[in-house]
PDB file of C-alpha atoms and ligand atoms in Angstrom:
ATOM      1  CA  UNK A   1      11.245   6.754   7.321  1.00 51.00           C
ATOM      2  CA  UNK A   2      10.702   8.325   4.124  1.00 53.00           C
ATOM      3  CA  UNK A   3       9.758  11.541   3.508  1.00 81.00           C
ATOM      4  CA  UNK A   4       7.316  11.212   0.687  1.00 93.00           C
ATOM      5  CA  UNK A   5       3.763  10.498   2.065  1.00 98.00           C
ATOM      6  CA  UNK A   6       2.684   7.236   0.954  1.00 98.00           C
ATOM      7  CA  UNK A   7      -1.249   6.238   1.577  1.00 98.00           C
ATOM      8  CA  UNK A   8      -2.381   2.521  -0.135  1.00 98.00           C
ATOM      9  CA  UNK A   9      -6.499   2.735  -0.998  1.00 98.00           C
ATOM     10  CA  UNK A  10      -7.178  -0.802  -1.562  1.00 98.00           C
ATOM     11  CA  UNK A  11     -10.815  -1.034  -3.406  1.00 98.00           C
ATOM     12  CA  UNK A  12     -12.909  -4.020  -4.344  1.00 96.00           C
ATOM     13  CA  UNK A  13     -12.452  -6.029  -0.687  1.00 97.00           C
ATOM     14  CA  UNK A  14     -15.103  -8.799  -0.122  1.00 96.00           C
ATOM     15  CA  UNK A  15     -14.854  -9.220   3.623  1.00 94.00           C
ATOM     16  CA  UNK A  16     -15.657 -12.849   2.848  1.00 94.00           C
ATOM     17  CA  UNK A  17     -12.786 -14.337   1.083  1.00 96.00           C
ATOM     18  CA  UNK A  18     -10.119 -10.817   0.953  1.00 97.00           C
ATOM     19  CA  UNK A  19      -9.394 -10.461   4.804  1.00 97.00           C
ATOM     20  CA  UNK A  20      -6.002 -12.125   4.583  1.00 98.00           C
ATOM     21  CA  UNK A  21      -4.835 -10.540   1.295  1.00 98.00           C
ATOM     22  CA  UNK A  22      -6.259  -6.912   2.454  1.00 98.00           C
ATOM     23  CA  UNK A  23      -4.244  -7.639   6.081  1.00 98.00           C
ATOM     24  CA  UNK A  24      -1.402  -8.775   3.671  1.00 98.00           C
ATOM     25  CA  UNK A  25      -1.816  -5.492   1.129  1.00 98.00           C
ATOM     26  CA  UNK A  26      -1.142  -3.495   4.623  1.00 98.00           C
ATOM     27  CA  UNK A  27       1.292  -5.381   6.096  1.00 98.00           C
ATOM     28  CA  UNK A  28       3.701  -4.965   2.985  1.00 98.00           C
ATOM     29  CA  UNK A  29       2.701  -1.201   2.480  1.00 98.00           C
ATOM     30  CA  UNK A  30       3.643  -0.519   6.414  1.00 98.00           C
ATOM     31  CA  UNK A  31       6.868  -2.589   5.994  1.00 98.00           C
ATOM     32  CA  UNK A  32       7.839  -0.916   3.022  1.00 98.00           C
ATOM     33  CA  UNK A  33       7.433   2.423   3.393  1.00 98.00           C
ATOM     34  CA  UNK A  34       3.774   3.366   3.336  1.00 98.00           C
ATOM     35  CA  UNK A  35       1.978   5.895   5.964  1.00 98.00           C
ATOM     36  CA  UNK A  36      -1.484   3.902   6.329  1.00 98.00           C
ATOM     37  CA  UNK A  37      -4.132   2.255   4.242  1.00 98.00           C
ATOM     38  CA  UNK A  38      -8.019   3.407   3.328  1.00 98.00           C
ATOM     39  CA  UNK A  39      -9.982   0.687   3.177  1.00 98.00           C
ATOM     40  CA  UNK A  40     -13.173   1.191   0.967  1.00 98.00           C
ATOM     41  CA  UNK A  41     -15.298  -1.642   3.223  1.00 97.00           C
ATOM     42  CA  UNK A  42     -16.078  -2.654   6.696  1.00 98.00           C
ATOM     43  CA  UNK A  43     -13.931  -4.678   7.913  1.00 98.00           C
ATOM     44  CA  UNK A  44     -12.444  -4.679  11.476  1.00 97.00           C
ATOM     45  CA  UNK A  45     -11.230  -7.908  11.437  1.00 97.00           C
ATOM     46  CA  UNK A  46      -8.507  -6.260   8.625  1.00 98.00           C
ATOM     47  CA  UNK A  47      -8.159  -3.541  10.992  1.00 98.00           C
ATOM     48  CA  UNK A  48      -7.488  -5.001  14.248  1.00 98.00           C
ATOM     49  CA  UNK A  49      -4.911  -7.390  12.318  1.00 98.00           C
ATOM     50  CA  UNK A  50      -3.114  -4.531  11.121  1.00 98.00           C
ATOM     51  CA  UNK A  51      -3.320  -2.394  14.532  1.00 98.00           C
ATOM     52  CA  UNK A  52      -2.224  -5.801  16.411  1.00 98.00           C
ATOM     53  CA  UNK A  53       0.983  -5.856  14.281  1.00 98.00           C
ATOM     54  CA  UNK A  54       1.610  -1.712  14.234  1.00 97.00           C
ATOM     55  CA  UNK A  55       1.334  -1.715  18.272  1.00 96.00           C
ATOM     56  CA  UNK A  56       3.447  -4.458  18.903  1.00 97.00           C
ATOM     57  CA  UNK A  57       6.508  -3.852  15.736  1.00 97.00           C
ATOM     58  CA  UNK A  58       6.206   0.207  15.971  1.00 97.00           C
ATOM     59  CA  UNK A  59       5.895   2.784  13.764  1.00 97.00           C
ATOM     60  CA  UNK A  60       2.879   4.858  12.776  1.00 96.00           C
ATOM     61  CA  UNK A  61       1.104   2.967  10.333  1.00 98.00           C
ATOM     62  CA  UNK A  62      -2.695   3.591  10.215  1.00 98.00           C
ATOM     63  CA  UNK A  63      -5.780   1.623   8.516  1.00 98.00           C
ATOM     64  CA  UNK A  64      -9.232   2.878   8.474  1.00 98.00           C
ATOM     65  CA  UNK A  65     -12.024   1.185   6.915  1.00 98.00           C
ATOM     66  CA  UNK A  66     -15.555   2.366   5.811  1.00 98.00           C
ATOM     67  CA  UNK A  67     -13.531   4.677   3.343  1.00 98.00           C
ATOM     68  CA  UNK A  68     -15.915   6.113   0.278  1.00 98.00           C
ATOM     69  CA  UNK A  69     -13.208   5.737  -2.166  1.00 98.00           C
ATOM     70  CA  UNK A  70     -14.181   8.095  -4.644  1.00 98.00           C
ATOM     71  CA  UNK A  71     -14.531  10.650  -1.889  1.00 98.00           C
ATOM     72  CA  UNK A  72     -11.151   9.900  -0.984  1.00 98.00           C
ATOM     73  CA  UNK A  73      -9.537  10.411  -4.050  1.00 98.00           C
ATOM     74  CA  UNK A  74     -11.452  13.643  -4.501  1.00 98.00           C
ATOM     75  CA  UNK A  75     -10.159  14.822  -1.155  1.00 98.00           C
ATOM     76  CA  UNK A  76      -6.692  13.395  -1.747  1.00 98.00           C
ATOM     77  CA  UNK A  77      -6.410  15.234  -4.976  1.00 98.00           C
ATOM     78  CA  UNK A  78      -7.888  18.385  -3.401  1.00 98.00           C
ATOM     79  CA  UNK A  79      -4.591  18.495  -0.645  1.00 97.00           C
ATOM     80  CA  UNK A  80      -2.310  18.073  -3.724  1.00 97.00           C
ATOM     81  CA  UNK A  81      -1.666  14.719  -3.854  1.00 98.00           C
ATOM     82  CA  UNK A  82      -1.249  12.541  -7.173  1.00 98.00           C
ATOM     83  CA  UNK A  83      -3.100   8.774  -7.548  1.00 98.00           C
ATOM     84  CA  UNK A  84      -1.488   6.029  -8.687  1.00 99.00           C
ATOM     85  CA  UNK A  85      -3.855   2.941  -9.795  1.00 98.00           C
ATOM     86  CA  UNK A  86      -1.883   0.135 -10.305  1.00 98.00           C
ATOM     87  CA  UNK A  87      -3.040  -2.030 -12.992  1.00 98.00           C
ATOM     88  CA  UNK A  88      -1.484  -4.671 -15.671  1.00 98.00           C
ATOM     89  CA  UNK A  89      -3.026  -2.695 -18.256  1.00 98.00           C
ATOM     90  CA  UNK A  90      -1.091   0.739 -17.336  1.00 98.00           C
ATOM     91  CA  UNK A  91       2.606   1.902 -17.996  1.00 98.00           C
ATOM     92  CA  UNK A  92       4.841  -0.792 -17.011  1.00 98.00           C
ATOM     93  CA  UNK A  93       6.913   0.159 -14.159  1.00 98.00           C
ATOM     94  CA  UNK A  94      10.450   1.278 -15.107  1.00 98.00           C
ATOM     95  CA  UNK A  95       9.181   3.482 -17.597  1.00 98.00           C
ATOM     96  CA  UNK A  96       6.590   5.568 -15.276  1.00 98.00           C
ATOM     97  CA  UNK A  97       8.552   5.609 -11.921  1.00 98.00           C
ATOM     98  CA  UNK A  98      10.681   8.293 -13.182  1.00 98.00           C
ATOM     99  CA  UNK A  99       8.201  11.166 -12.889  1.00 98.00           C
ATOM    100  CA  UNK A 100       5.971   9.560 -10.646  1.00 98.00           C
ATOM    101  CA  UNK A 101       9.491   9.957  -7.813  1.00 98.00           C
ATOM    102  CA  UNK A 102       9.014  13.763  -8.316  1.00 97.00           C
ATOM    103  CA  UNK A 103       5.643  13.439  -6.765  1.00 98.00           C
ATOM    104  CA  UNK A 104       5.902  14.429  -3.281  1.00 97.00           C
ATOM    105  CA  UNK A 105       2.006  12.706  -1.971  1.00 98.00           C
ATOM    106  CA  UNK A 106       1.057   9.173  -3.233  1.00 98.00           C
ATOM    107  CA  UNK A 107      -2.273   7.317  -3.187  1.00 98.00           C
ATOM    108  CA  UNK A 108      -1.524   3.832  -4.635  1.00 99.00           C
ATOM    109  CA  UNK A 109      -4.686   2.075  -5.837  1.00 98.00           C
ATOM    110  CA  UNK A 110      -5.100  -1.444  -5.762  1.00 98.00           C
ATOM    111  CA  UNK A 111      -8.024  -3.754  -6.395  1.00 98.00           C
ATOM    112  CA  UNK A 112      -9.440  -7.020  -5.733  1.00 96.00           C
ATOM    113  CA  UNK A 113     -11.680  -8.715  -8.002  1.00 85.00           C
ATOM    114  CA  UNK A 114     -13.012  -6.125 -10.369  1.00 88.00           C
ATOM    115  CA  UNK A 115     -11.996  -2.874 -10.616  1.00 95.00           C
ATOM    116  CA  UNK A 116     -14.428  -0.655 -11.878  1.00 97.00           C
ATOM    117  CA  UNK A 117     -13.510   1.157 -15.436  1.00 97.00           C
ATOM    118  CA  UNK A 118     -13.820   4.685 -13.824  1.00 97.00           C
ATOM    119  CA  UNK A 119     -10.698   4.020 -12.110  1.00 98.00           C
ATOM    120  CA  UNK A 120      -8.180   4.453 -14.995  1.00 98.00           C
ATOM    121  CA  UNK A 121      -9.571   8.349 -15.865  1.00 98.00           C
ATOM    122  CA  UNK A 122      -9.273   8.905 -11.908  1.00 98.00           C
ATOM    123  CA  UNK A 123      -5.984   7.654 -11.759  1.00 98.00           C
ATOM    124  CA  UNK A 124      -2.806  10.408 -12.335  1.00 98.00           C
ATOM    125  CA  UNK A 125      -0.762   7.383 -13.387  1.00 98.00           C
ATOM    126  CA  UNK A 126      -1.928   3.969 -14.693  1.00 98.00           C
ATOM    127  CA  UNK A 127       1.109   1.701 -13.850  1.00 98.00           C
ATOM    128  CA  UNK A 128       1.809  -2.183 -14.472  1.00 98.00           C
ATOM    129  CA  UNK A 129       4.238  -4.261 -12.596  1.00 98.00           C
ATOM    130  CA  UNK A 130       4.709  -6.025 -15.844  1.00 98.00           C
ATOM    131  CA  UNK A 131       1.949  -6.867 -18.161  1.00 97.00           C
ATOM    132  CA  UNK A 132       0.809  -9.959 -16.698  1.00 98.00           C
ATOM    133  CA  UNK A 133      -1.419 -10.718 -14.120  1.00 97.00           C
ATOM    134  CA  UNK A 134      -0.514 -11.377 -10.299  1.00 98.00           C
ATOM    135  CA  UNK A 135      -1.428  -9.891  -7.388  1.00 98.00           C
ATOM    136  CA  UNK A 136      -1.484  -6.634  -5.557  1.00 98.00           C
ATOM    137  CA  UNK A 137       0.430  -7.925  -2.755  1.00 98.00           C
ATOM    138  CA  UNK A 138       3.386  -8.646  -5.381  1.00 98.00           C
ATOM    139  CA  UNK A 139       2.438  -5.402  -7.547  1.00 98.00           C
ATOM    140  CA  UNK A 140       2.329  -2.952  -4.315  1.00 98.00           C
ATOM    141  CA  UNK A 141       5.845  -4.446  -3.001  1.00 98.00           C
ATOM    142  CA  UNK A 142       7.669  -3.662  -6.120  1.00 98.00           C
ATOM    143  CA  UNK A 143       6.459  -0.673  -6.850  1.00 98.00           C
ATOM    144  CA  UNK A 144       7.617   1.103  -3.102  1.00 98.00           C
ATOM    145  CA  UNK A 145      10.864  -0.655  -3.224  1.00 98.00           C
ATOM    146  CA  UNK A 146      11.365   1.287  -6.875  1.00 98.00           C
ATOM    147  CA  UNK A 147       9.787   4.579  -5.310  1.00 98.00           C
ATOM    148  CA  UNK A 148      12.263   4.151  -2.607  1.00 98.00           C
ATOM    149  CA  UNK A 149      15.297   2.726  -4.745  1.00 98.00           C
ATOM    150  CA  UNK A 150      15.259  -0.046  -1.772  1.00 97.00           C
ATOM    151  CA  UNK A 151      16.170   2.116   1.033  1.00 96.00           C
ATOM    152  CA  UNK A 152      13.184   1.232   2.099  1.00 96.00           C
ATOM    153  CA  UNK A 153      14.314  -2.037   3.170  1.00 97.00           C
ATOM    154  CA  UNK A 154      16.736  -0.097   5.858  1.00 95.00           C
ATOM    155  CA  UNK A 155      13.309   1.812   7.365  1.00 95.00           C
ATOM    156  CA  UNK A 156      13.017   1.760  11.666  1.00 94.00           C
ATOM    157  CA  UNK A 157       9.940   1.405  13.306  1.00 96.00           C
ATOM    158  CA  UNK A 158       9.624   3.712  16.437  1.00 95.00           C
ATOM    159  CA  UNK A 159       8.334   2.357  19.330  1.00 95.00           C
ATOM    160  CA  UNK A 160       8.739  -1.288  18.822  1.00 96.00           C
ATOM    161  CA  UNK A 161       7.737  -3.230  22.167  1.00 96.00           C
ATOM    162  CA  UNK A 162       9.959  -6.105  19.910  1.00 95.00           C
ATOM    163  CA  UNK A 163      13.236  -6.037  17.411  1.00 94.00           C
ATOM    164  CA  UNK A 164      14.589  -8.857  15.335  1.00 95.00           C
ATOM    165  CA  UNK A 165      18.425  -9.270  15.486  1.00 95.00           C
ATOM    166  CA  UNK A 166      19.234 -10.271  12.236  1.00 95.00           C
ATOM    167  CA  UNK A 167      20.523 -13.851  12.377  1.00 96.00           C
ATOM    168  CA  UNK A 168      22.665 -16.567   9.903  1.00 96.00           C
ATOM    169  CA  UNK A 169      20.788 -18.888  11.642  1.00 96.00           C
ATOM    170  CA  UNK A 170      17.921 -19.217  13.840  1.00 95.00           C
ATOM    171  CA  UNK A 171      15.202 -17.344  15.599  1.00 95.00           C
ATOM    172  CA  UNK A 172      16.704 -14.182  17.517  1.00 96.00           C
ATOM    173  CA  UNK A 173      14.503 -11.030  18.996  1.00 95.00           C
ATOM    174  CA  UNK A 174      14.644  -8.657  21.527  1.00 92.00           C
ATOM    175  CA  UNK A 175      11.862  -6.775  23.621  1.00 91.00           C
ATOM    176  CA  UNK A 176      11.394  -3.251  24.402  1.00 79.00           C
TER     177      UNK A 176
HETATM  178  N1  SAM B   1      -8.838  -8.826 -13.064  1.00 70.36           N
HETATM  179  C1  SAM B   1      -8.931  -7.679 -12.225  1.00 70.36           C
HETATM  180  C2  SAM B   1      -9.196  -6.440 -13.059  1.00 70.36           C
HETATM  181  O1  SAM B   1      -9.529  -6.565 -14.194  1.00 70.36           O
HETATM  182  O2  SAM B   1      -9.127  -5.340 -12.535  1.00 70.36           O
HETATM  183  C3  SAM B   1      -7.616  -7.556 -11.390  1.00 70.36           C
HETATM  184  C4  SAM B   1      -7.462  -8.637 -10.361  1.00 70.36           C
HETATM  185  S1  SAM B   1      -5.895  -8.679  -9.509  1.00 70.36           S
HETATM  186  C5  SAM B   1      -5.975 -10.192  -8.654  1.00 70.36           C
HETATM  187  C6  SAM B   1      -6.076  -7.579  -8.134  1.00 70.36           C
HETATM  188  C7  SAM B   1      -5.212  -6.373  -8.183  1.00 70.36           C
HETATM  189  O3  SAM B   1      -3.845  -6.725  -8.267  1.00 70.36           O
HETATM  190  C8  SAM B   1      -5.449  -5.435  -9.337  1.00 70.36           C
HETATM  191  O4  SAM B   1      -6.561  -4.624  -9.157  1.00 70.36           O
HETATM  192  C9  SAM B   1      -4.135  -4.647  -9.332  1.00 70.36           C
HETATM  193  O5  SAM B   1      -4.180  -3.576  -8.397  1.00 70.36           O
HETATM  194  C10 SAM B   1      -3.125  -5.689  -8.889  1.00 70.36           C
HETATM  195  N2  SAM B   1      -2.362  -6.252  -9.993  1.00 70.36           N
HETATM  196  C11 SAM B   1      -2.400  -7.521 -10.447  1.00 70.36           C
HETATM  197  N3  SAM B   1      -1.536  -7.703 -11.459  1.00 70.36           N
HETATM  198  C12 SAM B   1      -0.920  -6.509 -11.646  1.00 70.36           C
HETATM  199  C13 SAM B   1       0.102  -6.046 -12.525  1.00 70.36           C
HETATM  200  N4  SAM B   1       0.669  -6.828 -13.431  1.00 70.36           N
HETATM  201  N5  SAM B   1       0.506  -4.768 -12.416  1.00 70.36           N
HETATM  202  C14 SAM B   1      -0.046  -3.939 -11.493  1.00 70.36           C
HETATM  203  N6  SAM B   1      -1.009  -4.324 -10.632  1.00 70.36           N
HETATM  204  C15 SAM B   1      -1.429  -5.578 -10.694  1.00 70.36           C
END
């Protein structure tokens, strides 16, 4: 695993219609490099999803809900750690990932809906995964695999009650 600390705070989650992109938001952040998500809502559905998948495919991943973002930025930037809001309207990507590696404590912002306008003063580093609009599931995902220069995508997971062997063709695992 990495050893720059990694933390997603995903804001803006309607519990109604974001469960599967919030589970989604964590899944990719744990995969790729992330130490655990802040969720600033209830939802346990999101958190139970993501536990389910941590306990059974390793690793230390954590999620936590009922999370007062602003609080938690405050607190993160009190232990020394930088923010990073990622937005389309920020510094596109390849231009602010230099500096940003030199950070040694990331919290990467992401939103839902509407994010309020606050945000961007909060944020250490505006960045856009290109100036159009997608998704934070797409944004997130590219911007740990250039944090990482892809070595992410070589990470093990301790504890895993289940491995994939990596197969040309079909469907092989292995427990324990
Ligand atoms: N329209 C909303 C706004 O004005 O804030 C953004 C909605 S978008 C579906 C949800 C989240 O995806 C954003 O808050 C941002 O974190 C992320 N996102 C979408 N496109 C992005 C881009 N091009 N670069 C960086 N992040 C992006």
């Amino acid at each position: 695993m990495p050893e720059k600390e990694v933390v997603i705070l995903r804001i803006g989650h309607r519990p109604e219609r974001d469960q599967r992109v919030t589970t989604h938001v964590a899944l990719t952040g744990r995969a790729l490099g992330a130490r655990g998500m802040y969720l600033a809502a209830s939802d346990k559905g999101v958190v139970e999803s993501v536990g389910d998948v941590a306990a059974r495919w390793g690793g230390t991943f954590f999620c936590e809900d009922n999370i007062k973002w602003r609080t938690c930025i405050r607190n993160w930037k009190e232990t020394g750690g930088k923010v990073v809001h990622l937005t389309m309207y920020g510094i596109n990507l390849p231009d602010a990932i230099p500096k940003i590696r030199s950070e040694e404590k990331l919290l990467v912002v992401v939103g839902a809906e509407k994010v309020p306008g606050e945000m961007y003063g909060l944020a250490d580093y505006n960045v856009a995964v290109t100036g159009q609009p997608h998704s934070e599931i797409s944004s997130l995902a590219l911007f740990l695999d250039h944090l990482f220069y892809g070595a992410e995508l070589k990470n093990e997971f301790s504890h895993a009650k289940i491995h994939i062997i990596p197969s040309k063709a079909g469907k092989h695992t292995e427990e324990g």
